[in-house]
Coordinates of C-alpha atoms in Angstrom, one line a residue:
M9 CA -20.2 15.8 -12.0
G10 CA -18.0 15.0 -9.0
P11 CA -15.3 17.2 -7.6
K12 CA -12.6 18.5 -9.9
Y13 CA -9.7 16.2 -8.9
H14 CA -6.1 17.2 -9.5
I15 CA -4.2 15.1 -12.1
D16 CA -0.8 13.8 -11.3
G17 CA 1.0 15.8 -13.9
T18 CA 3.2 13.1 -15.3
E19 CA 2.2 13.3 -19.0
E20 CA 5.3 11.8 -20.5
F21 CA 3.4 10.5 -23.5
G22 CA 0.8 13.2 -23.9
Y23 CA -1.8 10.5 -23.2
I24 CA -5.0 10.5 -21.2
A25 CA -4.9 9.5 -17.5
I26 CA -5.8 5.8 -18.1
N27 CA -2.8 5.2 -20.4
R28 CA -0.4 6.8 -17.9
F29 CA -2.0 4.8 -15.1
L30 CA -1.6 1.5 -16.9
Y31 CA 2.0 2.3 -17.7
S32 CA 2.7 2.9 -14.0
F33 CA 0.6 -0.1 -13.0
Y34 CA 2.5 -2.5 -15.1
M35 CA 5.8 -1.0 -14.0
Y36 CA 4.7 -1.6 -10.4
M37 CA 3.5 -5.0 -11.3
N38 CA 7.0 -6.0 -12.4
T39 CA 8.5 -4.7 -9.1
V40 CA 5.9 -6.5 -7.0
K41 CA 6.2 -9.8 -8.9
R42 CA 10.0 -9.8 -8.6
L43 CA 9.8 -9.1 -4.9
T44 CA 7.3 -11.8 -4.2
N45 CA 9.4 -14.2 -6.2
L46 CA 12.3 -13.4 -3.9
Y47 CA 10.3 -13.3 -0.7
D48 CA 7.4 -15.7 -1.0
Y49 CA 6.8 -16.0 2.7
A50 CA 4.9 -13.2 4.4
N51 CA 5.9 -13.3 8.1
V52 CA 5.5 -10.5 10.7
Q53 CA 9.1 -11.0 11.8
F54 CA 10.5 -11.1 8.3
L55 CA 10.0 -7.5 7.1
K56 CA 11.1 -8.0 3.5
G57 CA 8.5 -10.8 3.0
Y58 CA 5.8 -8.9 4.9
V59 CA 6.2 -5.7 2.9
A60 CA 6.4 -7.5 -0.4
H61 CA 3.0 -9.1 0.2
F62 CA 1.6 -5.8 1.6
C63 CA 2.5 -4.4 -1.8
Y64 CA 1.0 -7.4 -3.7
L65 CA -2.3 -6.8 -2.0
R66 CA -2.2 -3.1 -2.9
L67 CA -1.4 -4.0 -6.5
M68 CA -4.5 -6.2 -6.6
S69 CA -6.6 -3.4 -5.2
F70 CA -5.3 -1.0 -7.9
D71 CA -6.3 -3.6 -10.5
T72 CA -9.8 -3.9 -8.9
L73 CA -10.2 -0.1 -8.9
I74 CA -9.6 0.2 -12.6
K75 CA -12.0 -2.6 -13.3
V76 CA -14.7 -1.0 -11.2
V77 CA -14.1 2.3 -13.0
L78 CA -13.9 1.0 -16.6
N79 CA -16.0 -2.1 -16.6
N80 CA -18.7 -1.4 -13.9
K81 CA -18.6 2.4 -14.2
D82 CA -19.4 2.5 -10.4
Y83 CA -18.4 6.0 -9.2
L84 CA -19.2 5.4 -5.6
S85 CA -17.4 2.1 -5.1
S86 CA -14.4 3.3 -7.0
N87 CA -14.1 6.2 -4.5
C88 CA -14.3 3.8 -1.6
I89 CA -11.4 1.8 -3.0
L90 CA -9.5 5.0 -3.7
R91 CA -9.8 6.0 -0.1
M92 CA -8.6 2.6 1.1
L93 CA -5.6 2.8 -1.2
G94 CA -4.8 6.3 0.0
D95 CA -4.8 5.1 3.6
S96 CA -2.6 2.1 2.7
V97 CA 0.0 4.3 0.9
A98 CA 0.0 6.7 3.9
V99 CA 0.6 3.7 6.2
F100 CA 3.5 2.6 4.1
R101 CA 4.9 6.1 4.1
L102 CA 4.8 6.4 7.9
I103 CA 5.9 2.9 8.9
Y104 CA 8.2 1.6 6.2
M105 CA 9.9 4.8 5.2
E106 CA 10.9 5.4 8.9
S107 CA 14.6 6.1 8.8
D108 CA 15.3 4.8 12.3
K109 CA 15.2 1.0 12.0
N110 CA 14.2 0.5 15.7
L111 CA 11.3 2.9 15.3
L112 CA 10.3 1.2 12.1
V113 CA 10.1 -2.2 13.8
L114 CA 8.2 -0.7 16.7
R115 CA 5.6 1.0 14.4
H116 CA 5.4 -2.2 12.3
S117 CA 4.8 -4.4 15.4
L118 CA 2.2 -2.1 16.9
Y119 CA 0.4 -1.8 13.5
V120 CA 0.1 -5.6 13.3
I121 CA -1.1 -5.9 16.9
D122 CA -3.6 -3.0 16.6
G123 CA -5.1 -4.5 13.5
C124 CA -5.3 -8.1 14.8
E125 CA -6.8 -7.0 18.1
R126 CA -9.5 -5.0 16.4
N127 CA -10.2 -7.9 14.2
L128 CA -10.5 -10.3 17.0
E129 CA -13.2 -8.1 18.5
V130 CA -15.5 -8.9 15.5
L131 CA -14.5 -12.6 15.5
P132 CA -16.3 -13.8 18.6
E133 CA -15.8 -17.3 19.9
N134 CA -19.6 -17.8 20.0
N135 CA -20.7 -17.8 16.4
V136 CA -23.2 -15.0 15.6
N137 CA -24.9 -17.2 12.9
E138 CA -26.4 -19.5 15.5
G139 CA -30.0 -20.2 14.4
C140 CA -29.4 -18.8 10.9
L141 CA -27.4 -21.7 9.4
S142 CA -27.9 -25.4 9.1
A143 CA -25.9 -27.6 11.5
E144 CA -23.3 -28.5 8.8
E145 CA -22.9 -24.8 7.8
L146 CA -22.7 -23.7 11.4
S147 CA -20.0 -26.3 12.1
K148 CA -17.9 -25.1 9.1
S149 CA -18.4 -21.5 10.1
K150 CA -17.2 -22.1 13.6
E151 CA -14.1 -23.9 12.4
E152 CA -13.3 -21.0 10.0
T153 CA -13.7 -18.6 12.9
R154 CA -11.5 -20.7 15.1
L155 CA -8.8 -20.8 12.5
N156 CA -9.0 -17.1 11.8
R157 CA -8.8 -16.3 15.5
E158 CA -5.7 -18.6 15.9
H159 CA -4.0 -16.9 12.9
R160 CA -4.5 -13.4 14.3
Q161 CA -3.4 -14.5 17.8
R162 CA -0.2 -16.0 16.3
L163 CA 0.5 -12.7 14.5
I164 CA 0.1 -10.9 17.8
R165 CA 2.5 -13.2 19.5
E166 CA 5.1 -12.7 16.8
A167 CA 4.8 -8.9 16.9
Q168 CA 5.0 -8.9 20.7
M169 CA 8.3 -10.9 20.5
M170 CA 9.7 -8.1 18.3
I171 CA 8.6 -5.5 20.8
E172 CA 10.2 -7.4 23.7
D173 CA 13.5 -7.4 21.8
S174 CA 13.4 -3.7 21.1
P175 CA 16.4 -1.7 22.3
L176 CA 14.1 1.4 22.6
K177 CA 13.2 0.1 26.1
Q178 CA 16.6 1.1 27.3
K179 CA 16.4 4.5 25.5
D180 CA 13.3 5.7 27.3
R181 CA 11.3 3.1 29.2
E182 CA 8.4 5.4 30.1
A183 CA 7.9 6.5 26.5
F184 CA 8.2 2.9 25.2
D185 CA 5.7 1.5 27.7
R186 CA 3.1 4.3 27.0
I187 CA 3.4 3.9 23.2
V188 CA 3.1 0.1 23.4
E189 CA 0.2 0.2 25.9
D190 CA -1.8 2.6 23.6
R191 CA -0.9 0.5 20.4
N192 CA 0.2 4.0 19.2
W193 CA 1.9 3.1 15.9
K194 CA 1.0 6.6 14.6
F195 CA 3.1 8.3 17.3
K196 CA 4.7 11.6 16.2
E197 CA 7.7 11.4 18.4
F198 CA 9.3 8.7 20.6
K199 CA 8.5 10.4 24.0
N200 CA 6.2 10.0 26.9
Y201 CA 2.8 11.9 26.8
K202 CA -0.4 12.4 28.8
K203 CA -3.0 12.1 26.1
I204 CA -2.7 9.9 23.0
G205 CA -3.9 12.7 20.7
S206 CA -1.1 14.9 21.8
N207 CA 1.5 12.5 20.2
Q208 CA -0.4 10.8 17.4
Y209 CA -0.8 11.6 13.7
K210 CA -4.3 12.0 12.5
W211 CA -5.2 10.6 9.2
Q212 CA -5.2 14.1 7.7
D213 CA -1.6 14.5 8.9
L214 CA -0.6 11.2 7.3
Y215 CA -2.1 12.3 4.0
K216 CA 0.0 15.5 4.1
L217 CA 3.1 13.3 4.4
L218 CA 2.3 12.0 0.9
D219 CA 2.4 15.5 -0.5
Y220 CA -0.7 14.4 -2.3
C221 CA -3.1 17.3 -2.7
D222 CA -1.8 20.7 -2.0
G223 CA -4.4 22.8 -0.3
F224 CA -7.2 20.2 -0.6
D225 CA -7.6 17.1 1.7
L226 CA -9.0 14.9 -1.0
L227 CA -8.7 11.6 0.8
S228 CA -10.6 12.9 3.8
Y229 CA -13.2 14.4 1.4
I230 CA -13.9 11.0 -0.3
S231 CA -14.5 9.3 3.1
Q232 CA -18.1 10.3 2.6
Y233 CA -18.4 7.6 0.0
A234 CA -16.7 5.0 2.2
H235 CA -18.9 5.9 5.2
G236 CA -22.2 6.1 3.2
L237 CA -22.8 9.8 3.9
S238 CA -25.0 12.1 1.8
M239 CA -22.9 12.0 -1.4
S240 CA -23.4 8.2 -1.6
N241 CA -27.1 8.8 -2.2
L242 CA -26.6 11.0 -5.3
V243 CA -26.5 9.6 -8.9
M244 CA -23.0 10.2 -10.1
P245 CA -22.6 9.2 -13.8
M246 CA -19.2 7.9 -14.7
N247 CA -18.5 10.4 -17.4
E248 CA -15.1 11.3 -18.9
G249 CA -14.4 13.9 -16.2
N250 CA -15.0 11.5 -13.4
V251 CA -13.0 8.7 -15.0
N252 CA -10.0 11.0 -15.5
G253 CA -10.4 12.3 -12.0
I254 CA -10.4 9.0 -10.2
V255 CA -7.7 7.4 -12.5
G256 CA -5.6 10.5 -12.1
E257 CA -5.7 10.2 -8.3
A258 CA -4.9 6.4 -8.6
L259 CA -1.9 7.3 -10.8
G260 CA -0.6 9.7 -8.1
L261 CA -0.9 7.0 -5.4
I262 CA 0.6 4.2 -7.3
K263 CA 3.6 6.3 -8.3
R264 CA 4.2 7.3 -4.7
L265 CA 3.9 3.7 -3.5
H266 CA 6.3 2.5 -6.2
K267 CA 8.8 5.1 -5.1
Y268 CA 8.5 4.1 -1.5
T269 CA 8.7 0.4 -2.4
L270 CA 12.0 0.8 -4.3
A271 CA 13.4 2.9 -1.5
F272 CA 12.6 0.0 0.9
Y273 CA 14.4 -2.5 -1.3
P274 CA 17.6 -0.9 -2.4
E275 CA 19.5 -4.2 -2.7
E276 CA 16.9 -5.8 -4.9
Q277 CA 16.7 -3.1 -7.6
L278 CA 19.0 -4.8 -10.1
Y279 CA 16.8 -7.9 -10.0
I280 CA 13.7 -5.8 -10.3
L281 CA 15.2 -4.0 -13.4
E282 CA 16.1 -7.2 -15.0
G283 CA 12.4 -8.2 -15.0
L284 CA 11.6 -5.4 -17.5
L285 CA 13.5 -7.4 -20.1
E286 CA 11.2 -10.4 -19.8
P287 CA 8.9 -10.5 -22.9
E288 CA 5.6 -10.9 -21.1
M289 CA 6.2 -7.9 -18.8
R290 CA 7.9 -5.8 -21.5
D291 CA 4.9 -6.4 -23.9
K292 CA 2.4 -5.3 -21.2
I293 CA 4.2 -2.0 -20.7
L294 CA 4.7 -1.3 -24.4
Q295 CA 0.9 -1.7 -25.0
C296 CA 0.5 1.5 -23.0
Y297 CA 2.1 3.5 -25.9
D298 CA 0.3 4.4 -29.1
E299 CA 1.7 3.5 -32.5
Q300 CA 3.4 6.8 -32.9
H301 CA 5.3 6.8 -29.6
R302 CA 5.8 3.1 -28.9
P303 CA 9.5 2.2 -28.8
S304 CA 10.7 -0.9 -30.6
I305 CA 11.6 -4.0 -28.6
E306 CA 15.2 -3.3 -29.4
A307 CA 15.0 0.3 -28.2
W308 CA 13.3 -0.8 -25.0
N309 CA 15.8 -3.5 -24.3
K310 CA 18.7 -1.1 -25.0
D311 CA 17.3 1.5 -22.6
V312 CA 16.7 -1.1 -19.8
T313 CA 20.1 -2.6 -20.3
Y314 CA 21.7 0.9 -20.0
K315 CA 19.9 1.5 -16.7
I316 CA 21.1 -1.9 -15.5
E317 CA 24.7 -0.9 -16.2
Q318 CA 24.1 2.5 -14.5
L319 CA 22.9 0.6 -11.4
R320 CA 25.9 -1.8 -11.5
T321 CA 28.5 1.0 -11.9
K322 CA 27.0 4.0 -10.1
G323 CA 24.6 2.4 -7.7
S324 CA 21.7 4.4 -9.2
Y325 CA 19.6 4.9 -12.3
E326 CA 16.9 7.1 -13.6
I327 CA 13.5 5.7 -12.5
M328 CA 11.2 5.1 -15.4
F329 CA 7.8 4.9 -13.8

């Protein structure tokens, strides 16, 4: 038996964790599909497109997590995916929930640069497979590496252009230069500092921003699976308790990410809501109810239509996920 995880607590239907997760998953799927339909081009300098595709990749990872849990019954791998998702939701919370648009753009740009630069370090120009591959395979591998390096270098240039245009340089040039030099997208405050650690969130700090586990740093705890530490060598059967634990944590993360996503796209919420009336999406969501509690199609359509009218007249509606 693994650790006793907390369950999200949203038991609207009185169902087990997997039913509630699937309900939230399909609700989020609708949001992400609608956003990627609107913004089908992911560009560093086009935040709405970049964030929409960030969310799409997270949606795919949530899907993979549930398949690993239910189909493969792999407790260790599912915890690795859960940790990655926790990190991703924490990144979204820090960067894209930033209330100051200039600080948001600075964090976003440095986040892109930091990731690309670290990736370039493991994409050497001299192919590491020399002597291991045939001449034809080696040629293809070198070409793929070249294209990958060029792609990341282009992303860096685009992010650097955003940094160059930042008005924060005029606000405090010393603070700006130090944060940019350190690629410090996790800065706590926009100010100058001596040591990066004195003005940088640790991952544990970012997890706290999610209000995720009160009194228990779960995401740091499960890093032992991601890093292959001692717990990764223990046989952990995927029993009912472990399934509910992992799925319950995934439910908590996807609900938070959905909330943050909707907050980032206030002008698109009417279009997102309208997607819940489409039969394919509606039917996926209704599958999450049992026969006793499942609303009729007519009742579902009436409820969604009411929320659409709320949004049109009041500018807000009760979120259903």
